[in-house]
mmCIF file of C-alpha atoms in Angstrom:
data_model
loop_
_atom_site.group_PDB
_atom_site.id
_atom_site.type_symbol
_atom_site.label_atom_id
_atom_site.label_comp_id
_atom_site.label_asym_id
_atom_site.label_seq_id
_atom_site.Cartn_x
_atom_site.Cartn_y
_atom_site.Cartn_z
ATOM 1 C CA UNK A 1 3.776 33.076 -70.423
ATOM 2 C CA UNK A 2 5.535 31.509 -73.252
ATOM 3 C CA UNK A 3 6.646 28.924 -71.583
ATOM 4 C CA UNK A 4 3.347 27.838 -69.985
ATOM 5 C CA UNK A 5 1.858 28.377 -73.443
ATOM 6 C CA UNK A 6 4.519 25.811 -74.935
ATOM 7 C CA UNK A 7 3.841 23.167 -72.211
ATOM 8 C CA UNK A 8 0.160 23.463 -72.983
ATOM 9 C CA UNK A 9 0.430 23.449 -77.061
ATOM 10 C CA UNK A 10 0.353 18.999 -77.135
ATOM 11 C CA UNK A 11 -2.904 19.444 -75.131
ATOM 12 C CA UNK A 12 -4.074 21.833 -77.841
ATOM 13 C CA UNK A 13 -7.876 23.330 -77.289
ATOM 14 C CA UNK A 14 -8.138 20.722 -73.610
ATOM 15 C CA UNK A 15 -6.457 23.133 -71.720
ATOM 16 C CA UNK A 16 -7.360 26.263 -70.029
ATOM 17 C CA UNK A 17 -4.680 28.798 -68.818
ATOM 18 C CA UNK A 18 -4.199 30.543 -65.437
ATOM 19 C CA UNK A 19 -7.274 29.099 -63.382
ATOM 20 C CA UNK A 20 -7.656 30.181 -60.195
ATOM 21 C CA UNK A 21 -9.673 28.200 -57.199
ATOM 22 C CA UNK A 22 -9.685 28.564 -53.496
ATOM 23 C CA UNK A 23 -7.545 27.327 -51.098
ATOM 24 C CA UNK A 24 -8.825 25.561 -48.080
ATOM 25 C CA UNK A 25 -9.451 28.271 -45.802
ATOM 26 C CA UNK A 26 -11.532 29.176 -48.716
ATOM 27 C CA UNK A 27 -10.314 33.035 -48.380
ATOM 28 C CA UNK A 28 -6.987 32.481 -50.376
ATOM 29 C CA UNK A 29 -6.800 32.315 -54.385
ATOM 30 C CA UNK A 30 -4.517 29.801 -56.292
ATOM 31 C CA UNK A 31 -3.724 30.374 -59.795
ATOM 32 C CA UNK A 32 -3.017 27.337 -62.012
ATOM 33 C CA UNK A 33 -0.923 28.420 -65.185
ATOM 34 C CA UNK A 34 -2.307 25.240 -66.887
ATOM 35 C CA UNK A 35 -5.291 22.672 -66.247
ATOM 36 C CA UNK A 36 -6.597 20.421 -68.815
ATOM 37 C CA UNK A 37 -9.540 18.978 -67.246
ATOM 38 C CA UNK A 38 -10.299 16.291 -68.574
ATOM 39 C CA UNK A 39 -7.069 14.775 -67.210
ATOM 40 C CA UNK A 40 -7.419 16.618 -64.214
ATOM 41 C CA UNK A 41 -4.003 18.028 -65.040
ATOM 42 C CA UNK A 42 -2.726 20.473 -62.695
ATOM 43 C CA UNK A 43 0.564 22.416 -63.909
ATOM 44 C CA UNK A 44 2.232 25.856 -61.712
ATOM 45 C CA UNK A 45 4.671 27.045 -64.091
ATOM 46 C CA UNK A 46 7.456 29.659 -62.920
ATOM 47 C CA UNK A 47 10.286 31.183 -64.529
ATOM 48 C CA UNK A 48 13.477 32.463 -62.456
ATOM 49 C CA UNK A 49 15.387 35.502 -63.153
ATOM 50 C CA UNK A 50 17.723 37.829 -61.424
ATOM 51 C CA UNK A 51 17.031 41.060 -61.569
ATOM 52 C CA UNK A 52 18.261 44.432 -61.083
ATOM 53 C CA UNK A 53 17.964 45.905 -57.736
ATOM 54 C CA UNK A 54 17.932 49.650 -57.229
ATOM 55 C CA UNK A 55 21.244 49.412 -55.052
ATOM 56 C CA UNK A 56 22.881 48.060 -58.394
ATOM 57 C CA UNK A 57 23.381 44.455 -56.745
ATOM 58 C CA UNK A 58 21.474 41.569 -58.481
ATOM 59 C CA UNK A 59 18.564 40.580 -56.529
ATOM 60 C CA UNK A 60 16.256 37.931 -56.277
ATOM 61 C CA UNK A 61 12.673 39.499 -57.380
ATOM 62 C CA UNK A 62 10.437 37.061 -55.521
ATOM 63 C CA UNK A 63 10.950 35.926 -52.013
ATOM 64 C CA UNK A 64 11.549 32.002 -51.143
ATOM 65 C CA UNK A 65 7.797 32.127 -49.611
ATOM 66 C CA UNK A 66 6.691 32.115 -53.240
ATOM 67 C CA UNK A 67 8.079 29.335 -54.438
ATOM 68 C CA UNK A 68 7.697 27.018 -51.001
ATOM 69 C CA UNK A 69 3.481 27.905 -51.835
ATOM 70 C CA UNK A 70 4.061 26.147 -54.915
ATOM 71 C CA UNK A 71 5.764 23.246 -53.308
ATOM 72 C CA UNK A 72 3.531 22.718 -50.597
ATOM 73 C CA UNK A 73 0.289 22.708 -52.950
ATOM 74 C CA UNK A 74 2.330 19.959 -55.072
ATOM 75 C CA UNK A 75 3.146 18.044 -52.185
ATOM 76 C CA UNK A 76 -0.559 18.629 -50.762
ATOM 77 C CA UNK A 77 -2.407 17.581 -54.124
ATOM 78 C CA UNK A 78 0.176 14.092 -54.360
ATOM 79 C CA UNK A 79 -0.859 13.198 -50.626
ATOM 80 C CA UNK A 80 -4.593 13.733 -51.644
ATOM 81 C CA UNK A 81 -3.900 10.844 -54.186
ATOM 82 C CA UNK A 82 -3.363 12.984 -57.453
ATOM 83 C CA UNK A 83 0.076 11.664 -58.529
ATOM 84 C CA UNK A 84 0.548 11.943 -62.353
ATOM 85 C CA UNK A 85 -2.114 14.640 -62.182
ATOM 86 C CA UNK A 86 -0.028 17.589 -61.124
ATOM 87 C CA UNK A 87 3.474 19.252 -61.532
ATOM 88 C CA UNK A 88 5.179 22.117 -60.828
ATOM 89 C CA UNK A 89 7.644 22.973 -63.423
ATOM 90 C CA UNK A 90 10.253 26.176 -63.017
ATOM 91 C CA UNK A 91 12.454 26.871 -66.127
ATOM 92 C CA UNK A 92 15.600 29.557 -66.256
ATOM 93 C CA UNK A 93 18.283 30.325 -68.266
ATOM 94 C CA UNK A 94 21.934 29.086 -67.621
ATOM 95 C CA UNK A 95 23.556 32.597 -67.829
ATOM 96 C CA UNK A 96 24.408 33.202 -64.685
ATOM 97 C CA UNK A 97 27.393 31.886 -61.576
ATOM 98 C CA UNK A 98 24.719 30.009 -59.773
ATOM 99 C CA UNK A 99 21.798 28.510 -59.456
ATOM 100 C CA UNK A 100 21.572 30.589 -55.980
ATOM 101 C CA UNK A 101 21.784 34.110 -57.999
ATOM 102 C CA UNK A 102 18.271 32.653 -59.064
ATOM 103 C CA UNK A 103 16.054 31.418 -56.002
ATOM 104 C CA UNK A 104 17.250 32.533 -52.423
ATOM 105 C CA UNK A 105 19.048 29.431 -50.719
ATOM 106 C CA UNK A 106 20.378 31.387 -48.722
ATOM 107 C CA UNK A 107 20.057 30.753 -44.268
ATOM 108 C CA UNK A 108 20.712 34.614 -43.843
ATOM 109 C CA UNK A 109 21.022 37.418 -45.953
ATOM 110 C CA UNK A 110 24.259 38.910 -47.209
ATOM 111 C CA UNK A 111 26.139 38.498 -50.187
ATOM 112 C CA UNK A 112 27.251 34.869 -49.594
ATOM 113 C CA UNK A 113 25.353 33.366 -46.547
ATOM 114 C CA UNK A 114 25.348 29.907 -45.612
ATOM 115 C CA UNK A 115 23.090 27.661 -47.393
ATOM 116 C CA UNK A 116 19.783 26.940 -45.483
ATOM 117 C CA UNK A 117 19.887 23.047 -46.095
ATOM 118 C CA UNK A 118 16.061 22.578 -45.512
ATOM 119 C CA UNK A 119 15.830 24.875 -48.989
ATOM 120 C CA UNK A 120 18.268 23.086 -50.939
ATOM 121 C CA UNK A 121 16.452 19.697 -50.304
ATOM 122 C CA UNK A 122 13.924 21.089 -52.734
ATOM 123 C CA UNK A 123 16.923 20.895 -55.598
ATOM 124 C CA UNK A 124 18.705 17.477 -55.503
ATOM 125 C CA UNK A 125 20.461 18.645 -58.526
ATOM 126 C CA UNK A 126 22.391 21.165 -56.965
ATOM 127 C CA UNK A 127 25.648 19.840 -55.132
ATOM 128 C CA UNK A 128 28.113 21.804 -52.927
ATOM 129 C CA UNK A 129 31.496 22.417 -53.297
ATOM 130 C CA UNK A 130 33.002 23.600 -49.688
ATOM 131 C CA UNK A 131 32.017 22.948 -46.246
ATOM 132 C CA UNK A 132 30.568 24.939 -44.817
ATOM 133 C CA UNK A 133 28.611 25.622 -47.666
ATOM 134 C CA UNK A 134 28.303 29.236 -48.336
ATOM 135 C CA UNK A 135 25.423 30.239 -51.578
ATOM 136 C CA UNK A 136 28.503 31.035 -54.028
ATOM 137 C CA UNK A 137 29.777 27.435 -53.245
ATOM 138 C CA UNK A 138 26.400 25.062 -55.085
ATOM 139 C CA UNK A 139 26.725 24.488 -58.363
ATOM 140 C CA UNK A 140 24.546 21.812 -60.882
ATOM 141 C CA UNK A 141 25.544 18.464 -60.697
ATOM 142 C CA UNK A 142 24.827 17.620 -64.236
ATOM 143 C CA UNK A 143 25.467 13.811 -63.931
ATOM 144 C CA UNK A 144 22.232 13.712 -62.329
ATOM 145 C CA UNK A 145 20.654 15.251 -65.340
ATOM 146 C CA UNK A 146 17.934 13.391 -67.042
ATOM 147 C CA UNK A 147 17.025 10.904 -64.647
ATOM 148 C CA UNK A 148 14.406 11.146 -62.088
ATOM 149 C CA UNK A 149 15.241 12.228 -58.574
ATOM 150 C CA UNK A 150 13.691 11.500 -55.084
ATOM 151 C CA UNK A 151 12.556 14.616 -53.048
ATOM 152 C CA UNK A 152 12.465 13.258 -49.363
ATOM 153 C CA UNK A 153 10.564 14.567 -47.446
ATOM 154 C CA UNK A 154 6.986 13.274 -45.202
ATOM 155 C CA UNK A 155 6.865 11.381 -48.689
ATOM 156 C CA UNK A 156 8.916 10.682 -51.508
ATOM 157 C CA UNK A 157 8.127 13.084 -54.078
ATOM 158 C CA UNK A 158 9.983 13.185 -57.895
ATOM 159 C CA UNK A 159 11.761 15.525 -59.855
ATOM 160 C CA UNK A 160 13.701 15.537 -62.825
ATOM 161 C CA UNK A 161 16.513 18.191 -63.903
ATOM 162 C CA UNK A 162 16.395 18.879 -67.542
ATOM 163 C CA UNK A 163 19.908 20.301 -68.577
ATOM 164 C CA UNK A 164 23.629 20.174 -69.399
ATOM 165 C CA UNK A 165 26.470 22.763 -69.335
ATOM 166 C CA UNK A 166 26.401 24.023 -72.650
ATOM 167 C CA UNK A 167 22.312 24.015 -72.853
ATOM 168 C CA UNK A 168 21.121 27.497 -72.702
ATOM 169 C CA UNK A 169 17.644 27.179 -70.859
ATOM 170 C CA UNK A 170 17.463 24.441 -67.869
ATOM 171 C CA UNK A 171 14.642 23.130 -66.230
ATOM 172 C CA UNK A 172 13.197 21.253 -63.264
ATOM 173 C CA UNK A 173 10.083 19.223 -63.155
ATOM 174 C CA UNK A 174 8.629 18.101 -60.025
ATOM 175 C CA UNK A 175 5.748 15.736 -59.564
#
């Protein structure tokens, strides 16, 4: 909540937190962390951590499901001609091997399965460093830091990786 409470702080009293509407089968909730309306902003706001799993591994809390519904509404809302109006912006912090200890990249499970390339399209600043790429071999290419990055998929969607080595919390913004 903090961070969604920092991206909405330069909109100060405009914006509204966690709003939820119906999807288009009009039986299935979506919750906005932020929406300023009179910019018909639009922002999902997630935060990745590894957790603790009961077998004493390090686990991924939340499935890759979760985070391809949040891509799909982006990528929905931008074809429905709301570019610049919505974002989906996922923060963590750099403390751990891999970005892949983080979100599940992975084709299979296992400890170190090979990479399921349709996921890692979503994350253009990840590189690999073996073929066959196994999850333990993607790490951040930071010279792509900074500078906005093409998604392509049906479209051409944009992202931008906010981070460098030595920078404690990272982030991704796509829109």
């Amino acid at each position: 909540m903090d961070i969604t409470v920092r991206l909405g702080y330069p909109f100060r009293n405009m914006v509204h937190y966690t709003i939820g509407e119906k999807n288009e089968d009009k039986k299935t909730k979506v919750n906005h962390d932020l929406y300023v309306s009179s910019k018909e902003f639009k922002i999902e706001v997630k935060y990745l951590k590894n957790w603790d799993c009961s077998t004493g591994t390090k686990s991924n809390k939340k499935q890759w499901s979760e985070y391809e519904k949040d891509f799909t509404w982006l990528f929905s809302e931008i074809d429905a001609d709301y570019k610049n109006k919505r974002a989906f912006v996922i923060g963590w912090f750099n403390c751990t091997e891999s970005f892949t200890q983080l979100i599940q990249l992975g084709a299979s499970s296992g400890r170190y399965p090979l990479i399921n390339e349709e996921k890692l399209r979503y994350f253009p600043f990840l590189k690999s460093t073996n073929k066959p790429t196994r999850t333990r071999d993607i790490r951040y290419d930071y010279d792509l830091a900074y500078q906005q990055l093409t998604l392509d998929f049906s479209r051409k969607y944009n992202c931008i990786f906010l981070g460098c080595e030595k920078d404690k919390f990272h982030f991704a913004i796509y829109y």
